[in-house]
Short mmCIF file of N, CA and C in Angstrom, two decimals:
data_model
loop_
_atom_site.label_atom_id
_atom_site.label_comp_id
_atom_site.label_asym_id
_atom_site.label_seq_id
_atom_site.Cartn_x
_atom_site.Cartn_y
_atom_site.Cartn_z
N UNK A 1 3.00 19.11 16.93
CA UNK A 1 2.64 19.11 18.71
C UNK A 1 4.17 18.97 19.18
N UNK A 2 5.09 18.25 18.71
CA UNK A 2 6.06 17.84 19.38
C UNK A 2 7.05 19.22 19.16
N UNK A 3 7.02 19.92 17.84
CA UNK A 3 7.92 21.24 17.68
C UNK A 3 7.47 22.29 18.87
N UNK A 4 5.99 22.27 19.13
CA UNK A 4 5.72 23.15 20.19
C UNK A 4 6.46 22.71 21.80
N UNK A 5 6.13 21.39 21.97
CA UNK A 5 6.87 21.01 22.92
C UNK A 5 8.40 21.11 22.97
N UNK A 6 9.17 21.11 22.15
CA UNK A 6 10.52 21.26 22.51
C UNK A 6 11.11 22.57 21.93
N UNK A 7 9.67 23.74 21.76
CA UNK A 7 9.68 25.18 21.34
C UNK A 7 10.68 25.33 20.64
N UNK A 8 10.49 25.05 19.35
CA UNK A 8 11.49 24.99 18.37
C UNK A 8 11.00 26.35 17.45
N UNK A 9 11.93 27.22 17.37
CA UNK A 9 11.62 28.36 16.37
C UNK A 9 11.07 28.21 15.17
N UNK A 10 9.93 28.55 14.67
CA UNK A 10 9.34 28.43 13.62
C UNK A 10 8.89 26.79 13.23
N UNK A 11 8.38 26.23 14.39
CA UNK A 11 7.78 25.09 14.08
C UNK A 11 6.84 24.39 13.65
N UNK A 12 5.77 25.73 13.45
CA UNK A 12 4.77 25.18 12.82
C UNK A 12 5.15 25.31 11.22
N UNK A 13 6.05 26.39 10.71
CA UNK A 13 6.92 26.42 9.38
C UNK A 13 7.16 24.90 9.16
N UNK A 14 8.33 24.59 10.05
CA UNK A 14 9.32 23.28 9.86
C UNK A 14 8.04 22.14 9.55
N UNK A 15 7.15 22.18 10.43
CA UNK A 15 5.92 20.87 10.49
C UNK A 15 5.51 20.99 8.75
N UNK A 16 5.13 22.24 8.56
CA UNK A 16 4.14 22.29 7.23
C UNK A 16 5.30 21.75 5.93
N UNK A 17 6.43 22.31 6.05
CA UNK A 17 7.72 21.95 5.15
C UNK A 17 7.33 20.31 4.99
N UNK A 18 7.46 19.49 6.27
CA UNK A 18 7.66 18.20 6.24
C UNK A 18 6.41 17.73 5.49
N UNK A 19 5.25 18.37 6.07
CA UNK A 19 3.98 17.89 5.51
C UNK A 19 3.89 17.92 3.87
N UNK A 20 4.21 19.20 3.62
CA UNK A 20 4.28 19.50 2.19
C UNK A 20 5.06 18.19 1.12
N UNK A 21 6.26 18.21 1.84
CA UNK A 21 7.22 17.42 1.34
C UNK A 21 6.79 15.88 1.16
N UNK A 22 6.39 15.44 2.00
CA UNK A 22 5.31 14.23 2.17
C UNK A 22 4.65 13.97 0.50
N UNK A 23 4.20 14.98 0.08
CA UNK A 23 3.49 14.92 -1.11
C UNK A 23 4.19 14.36 -2.27
N UNK A 24 5.40 14.17 -2.12
CA UNK A 24 6.51 13.64 -3.20
C UNK A 24 6.60 12.43 -3.09
N UNK A 25 6.27 11.37 -3.87
CA UNK A 25 6.45 10.19 -4.06
C UNK A 25 7.66 9.57 -3.65
N UNK A 26 7.87 8.59 -2.53
CA UNK A 26 9.43 7.80 -2.44
C UNK A 26 10.06 8.68 -1.78
N UNK A 27 10.47 10.04 -2.09
CA UNK A 27 11.63 10.53 -1.26
C UNK A 27 10.89 11.62 -0.73
N UNK A 28 9.94 12.13 -0.76
CA UNK A 28 9.68 13.35 0.18
C UNK A 28 9.49 13.32 1.54
N UNK A 29 9.49 12.37 2.26
CA UNK A 29 9.54 12.55 3.60
C UNK A 29 11.26 12.78 4.26
N UNK A 30 12.08 11.98 3.33
CA UNK A 30 13.52 11.95 3.49
C UNK A 30 13.59 13.41 3.48
N UNK A 31 13.40 14.09 2.26
CA UNK A 31 14.05 15.29 1.73
C UNK A 31 13.10 16.29 3.04
N UNK A 32 12.07 16.48 3.34
CA UNK A 32 11.53 17.22 4.25
C UNK A 32 11.99 17.11 5.67
N UNK A 33 12.25 16.15 6.31
CA UNK A 33 12.91 15.74 7.40
C UNK A 33 14.05 16.15 7.58
N UNK A 34 15.05 15.85 6.61
CA UNK A 34 16.04 16.39 6.07
C UNK A 34 16.88 17.86 5.93
N UNK A 35 15.79 18.42 5.40
CA UNK A 35 15.71 20.03 5.07
C UNK A 35 15.13 20.49 6.50
N UNK A 36 14.61 19.72 7.44
CA UNK A 36 14.02 20.83 8.56
C UNK A 36 14.99 20.57 9.53
N UNK A 37 15.64 19.28 9.60
CA UNK A 37 16.88 18.96 10.48
C UNK A 37 17.96 20.03 10.22
N UNK A 38 18.20 20.18 9.03
CA UNK A 38 19.43 20.96 8.77
C UNK A 38 18.93 22.24 9.43
N UNK A 39 17.86 23.04 9.14
CA UNK A 39 17.86 24.31 9.64
C UNK A 39 17.60 24.20 11.14
N UNK A 40 17.10 23.34 11.76
CA UNK A 40 16.82 23.43 13.01
C UNK A 40 18.50 23.45 13.76
N UNK A 41 19.44 22.49 12.80
CA UNK A 41 20.72 22.46 13.16
C UNK A 41 21.73 23.86 13.75
N UNK A 42 20.90 24.88 12.78
CA UNK A 42 21.42 26.31 13.02
C UNK A 42 20.96 26.79 14.22
N UNK A 43 20.14 25.96 14.77
CA UNK A 43 19.40 26.55 16.05
C UNK A 43 20.53 25.99 17.40
N UNK A 44 20.06 24.78 17.48
CA UNK A 44 20.69 23.81 18.51
C UNK A 44 20.93 22.60 17.90
N UNK A 45 21.82 22.19 17.98
CA UNK A 45 22.51 20.52 17.42
C UNK A 45 21.45 19.66 18.16
N UNK A 46 21.70 20.08 19.51
CA UNK A 46 21.06 18.43 20.10
C UNK A 46 19.68 18.59 19.87
N UNK A 47 18.69 19.44 19.89
CA UNK A 47 17.32 19.97 19.56
C UNK A 47 16.93 19.30 18.25
N UNK A 48 18.15 19.62 17.28
CA UNK A 48 18.08 19.22 15.74
C UNK A 48 18.11 17.55 15.79
N UNK A 49 18.85 16.88 16.63
CA UNK A 49 19.07 15.52 16.97
C UNK A 49 17.42 14.78 17.15
N UNK A 50 17.02 15.79 18.28
CA UNK A 50 15.67 15.25 18.87
C UNK A 50 14.51 15.57 18.02
N UNK A 51 14.74 16.23 17.17
CA UNK A 51 13.30 16.78 16.22
C UNK A 51 13.74 15.47 14.93
N UNK A 52 14.70 15.19 14.62
CA UNK A 52 15.16 14.20 13.81
C UNK A 52 14.36 12.89 13.91
N UNK A 53 14.65 12.29 15.56
CA UNK A 53 14.75 10.74 15.68
C UNK A 53 13.18 11.20 15.85
N UNK A 54 12.28 11.94 16.55
CA UNK A 54 11.01 11.94 16.71
C UNK A 54 10.08 11.85 15.09
N UNK A 55 10.64 12.93 14.35
CA UNK A 55 10.08 12.87 13.13
C UNK A 55 10.26 11.68 12.30
N UNK A 56 11.46 10.94 12.26
CA UNK A 56 11.53 9.42 11.47
C UNK A 56 10.60 8.31 12.28
N UNK A 57 10.83 8.82 13.65
CA UNK A 57 9.70 7.67 14.32
C UNK A 57 8.66 7.71 13.73
N UNK A 58 7.87 8.96 13.92
CA UNK A 58 6.22 9.29 13.44
C UNK A 58 6.15 8.96 12.07
N UNK A 59 7.11 8.97 11.36
CA UNK A 59 6.99 8.93 9.58
C UNK A 59 7.21 7.19 9.60
N UNK A 60 8.15 6.50 10.20
CA UNK A 60 7.99 4.82 10.29
C UNK A 60 6.47 4.31 10.93
N UNK A 61 5.99 4.98 11.90
CA UNK A 61 5.05 4.56 11.93
C UNK A 61 3.42 4.70 11.07
N UNK A 62 3.67 5.59 10.74
CA UNK A 62 2.84 6.38 9.58
C UNK A 62 3.10 5.32 8.14
N UNK A 63 4.27 5.46 7.99
CA UNK A 63 4.31 4.38 6.30
C UNK A 63 4.09 2.96 6.79
N UNK A 64 4.48 2.59 7.81
CA UNK A 64 4.29 1.04 8.15
C UNK A 64 3.23 0.46 8.85
N UNK A 65 2.59 1.46 9.87
CA UNK A 65 1.06 1.06 10.31
C UNK A 65 0.13 1.72 10.00
N UNK A 66 0.07 2.82 9.97
CA UNK A 66 -1.43 3.60 9.57
C UNK A 66 -1.55 3.84 8.14
N UNK A 67 -0.63 3.93 7.28
CA UNK A 67 -1.16 3.86 5.98
C UNK A 67 -1.54 2.30 5.35
N UNK A 68 -0.88 1.05 5.53
CA UNK A 68 -1.12 -0.21 5.37
C UNK A 68 -2.71 -0.29 5.77
N UNK A 69 -2.82 -0.08 6.92
CA UNK A 69 -4.36 -0.24 7.52
C UNK A 69 -5.55 0.73 6.78
N UNK A 70 -4.96 2.21 6.58
CA UNK A 70 -6.30 2.84 6.12
C UNK A 70 -6.51 2.53 4.51
N UNK A 71 -5.06 1.95 3.71
CA UNK A 71 -5.47 1.50 2.35
C UNK A 71 -6.05 0.50 2.36
N UNK A 72 -5.85 -0.52 3.23
CA UNK A 72 -6.64 -2.10 3.48
C UNK A 72 -7.90 -1.72 3.61
N UNK A 73 -8.29 -0.85 4.63
CA UNK A 73 -9.80 -0.70 4.95
C UNK A 73 -10.64 0.04 3.81
N UNK A 74 -9.91 1.05 3.25
CA UNK A 74 -10.36 1.93 2.08
C UNK A 74 -10.76 0.98 0.89
N UNK A 75 -9.66 0.27 0.24
CA UNK A 75 -9.73 -0.54 -0.67
C UNK A 75 -9.75 -1.80 -0.85
N UNK A 76 -9.89 -2.23 0.58
CA UNK A 76 -9.95 -3.70 0.67
C UNK A 76 -9.39 -4.59 0.33
N UNK A 77 -8.14 -4.11 0.05
CA UNK A 77 -6.89 -5.03 -0.20
C UNK A 77 -5.85 -5.18 1.32
N UNK A 78 -5.85 -6.52 1.67
CA UNK A 78 -5.12 -6.92 3.06
C UNK A 78 -3.71 -6.18 2.92
N UNK A 79 -2.91 -5.70 3.93
CA UNK A 79 -1.64 -5.12 3.88
C UNK A 79 -0.49 -6.11 3.31
N UNK A 80 -1.05 -7.33 3.70
CA UNK A 80 0.40 -8.12 2.77
C UNK A 80 0.06 -8.56 1.42
N UNK A 81 -1.10 -8.39 1.36
CA UNK A 81 -1.11 -8.20 -0.39
C UNK A 81 -0.75 -6.82 -1.10
N UNK A 82 -1.01 -6.02 -0.60
CA UNK A 82 -0.30 -4.49 -0.85
C UNK A 82 1.13 -4.64 -0.85
N UNK A 83 1.84 -5.06 -0.09
CA UNK A 83 2.92 -5.47 -0.04
C UNK A 83 3.58 -6.12 -1.52
N UNK A 84 3.09 -7.05 -1.26
CA UNK A 84 3.15 -8.21 -2.65
C UNK A 84 3.18 -7.51 -4.12
N UNK A 85 2.00 -6.51 -3.98
CA UNK A 85 1.86 -5.96 -5.02
C UNK A 85 2.68 -4.71 -5.32
N UNK A 86 2.84 -4.27 -4.23
CA UNK A 86 4.42 -3.20 -4.57
C UNK A 86 5.25 -4.12 -5.39
N UNK A 87 5.71 -5.07 -4.61
CA UNK A 87 6.82 -6.10 -4.74
C UNK A 87 6.57 -6.11 -6.62
N UNK A 88 5.68 -6.68 -6.94
CA UNK A 88 5.31 -7.19 -8.13
C UNK A 88 5.46 -5.75 -9.36
N UNK A 89 4.90 -4.96 -8.69
CA UNK A 89 4.31 -3.53 -9.67
C UNK A 89 6.21 -2.98 -9.94
N UNK A 90 6.75 -3.23 -9.05
CA UNK A 90 8.12 -2.55 -8.95
C UNK A 90 8.93 -2.91 -10.18
N UNK A 91 8.97 -4.71 -9.66
CA UNK A 91 9.46 -5.23 -10.61
C UNK A 91 9.14 -5.46 -11.98
N UNK A 92 7.77 -5.15 -12.21
CA UNK A 92 7.07 -5.31 -13.42
C UNK A 92 7.61 -4.00 -14.49
N UNK A 93 7.11 -2.81 -13.73
CA UNK A 93 6.61 -1.59 -14.35
C UNK A 93 7.75 -0.41 -13.42
N UNK A 94 8.61 -0.99 -12.74
CA UNK A 94 9.43 0.21 -12.16
C UNK A 94 8.43 1.03 -11.31
N UNK A 95 8.45 2.76 -11.49
CA UNK A 95 8.32 3.22 -10.34
C UNK A 95 6.84 3.53 -10.57
N UNK A 96 6.49 3.64 -12.03
CA UNK A 96 4.89 3.60 -12.63
C UNK A 96 4.41 2.32 -11.93
N UNK A 97 4.82 1.07 -11.89
CA UNK A 97 4.11 -0.12 -11.52
C UNK A 97 4.19 0.05 -9.94
N UNK A 98 4.93 0.70 -9.11
CA UNK A 98 4.53 1.11 -7.67
C UNK A 98 3.75 1.95 -7.29
N UNK A 99 3.29 3.01 -8.22
CA UNK A 99 2.28 3.90 -7.94
C UNK A 99 1.05 3.25 -8.48
N UNK A 100 0.90 2.40 -9.52
CA UNK A 100 -0.53 1.67 -9.77
C UNK A 100 -0.70 0.38 -9.11
N UNK A 101 0.44 -0.21 -8.31
CA UNK A 101 0.19 -1.56 -7.88
C UNK A 101 -1.19 -1.76 -7.10
N UNK A 102 -1.23 -0.66 -5.91
CA UNK A 102 -2.04 -0.91 -5.00
C UNK A 102 -3.68 -0.74 -5.71
N UNK A 103 -3.96 0.35 -6.45
CA UNK A 103 -5.12 0.44 -7.08
C UNK A 103 -5.51 -0.85 -8.09
N UNK A 104 -4.40 -1.18 -9.15
CA UNK A 104 -4.69 -2.57 -10.03
C UNK A 104 -4.92 -3.95 -8.97
N UNK A 105 -4.32 -3.86 -7.82
CA UNK A 105 -4.55 -5.00 -6.99
C UNK A 105 -5.98 -4.98 -6.41
N UNK A 106 -6.37 -3.76 -6.24
CA UNK A 106 -8.02 -3.39 -5.51
C UNK A 106 -8.77 -3.70 -6.49
N UNK A 107 -8.74 -3.37 -8.00
CA UNK A 107 -9.25 -3.82 -9.03
C UNK A 107 -9.50 -4.98 -9.16
N UNK A 108 -8.09 -6.10 -9.07
CA UNK A 108 -8.35 -7.47 -9.27
C UNK A 108 -9.25 -8.17 -8.10
N UNK A 109 -8.83 -7.61 -7.19
CA UNK A 109 -9.90 -8.42 -6.02
C UNK A 109 -11.05 -8.04 -6.09
N UNK A 110 -11.46 -6.86 -6.72
CA UNK A 110 -12.96 -6.63 -6.90
C UNK A 110 -13.33 -7.21 -8.04
N UNK A 111 -13.02 -7.61 -8.90
CA UNK A 111 -13.26 -8.36 -10.52
C UNK A 111 -12.92 -10.17 -9.91
N UNK A 112 -12.31 -10.38 -8.97
CA UNK A 112 -12.13 -11.71 -8.80
C UNK A 112 -13.38 -12.34 -7.80
N UNK A 113 -13.90 -10.95 -6.86
CA UNK A 113 -14.93 -11.21 -5.81
C UNK A 113 -15.96 -11.11 -6.51
N UNK A 114 -16.32 -10.36 -7.66
CA UNK A 114 -17.37 -10.28 -8.22
C UNK A 114 -18.49 -11.73 -8.93
N UNK A 115 -19.86 -11.54 -8.28
CA UNK A 115 -20.30 -12.36 -8.99
C UNK A 115 -20.86 -12.53 -10.39
N UNK A 116 -20.36 -13.59 -11.12
CA UNK A 116 -21.04 -13.55 -12.52
C UNK A 116 -22.32 -13.11 -12.96
N UNK A 117 -22.26 -12.74 -13.93
CA UNK A 117 -23.70 -12.19 -14.65
C UNK A 117 -24.30 -13.35 -15.38
N UNK A 118 -25.66 -13.39 -14.95
CA UNK A 118 -26.27 -14.64 -15.88
C UNK A 118 -26.77 -13.92 -16.99
N UNK A 119 -26.79 -14.44 -17.99
CA UNK A 119 -27.76 -14.00 -19.08
C UNK A 119 -29.22 -14.80 -19.10
N UNK A 120 -30.14 -13.59 -19.26
CA UNK A 120 -31.73 -14.09 -19.53
C UNK A 120 -32.22 -14.22 -20.63
#
């Protein structure tokens, strides 16, 4: 919507580029926003700065507010524990550890909270 509000030429395409770039873990958002800002820079420098600032603010809100909340609701892991799991996962196994940290934390939480099975 902000691309339309600022009357950016090819705004939908640029928004699509940013969205597709989000699929690349860790650096996707930076690459997408950087590429779109560079392309808009050819139209107007002031417009490029405005779009850059808005895109970065929206990205930060998504990454730091919405994603932890949604993951917490979906996987049942508190955002604080998600952060701790990411730190531990990165320290123990690097990039792969970061990718697997939250699913492993959710699995561990489920196992620890489950009732013991009684033998009959």
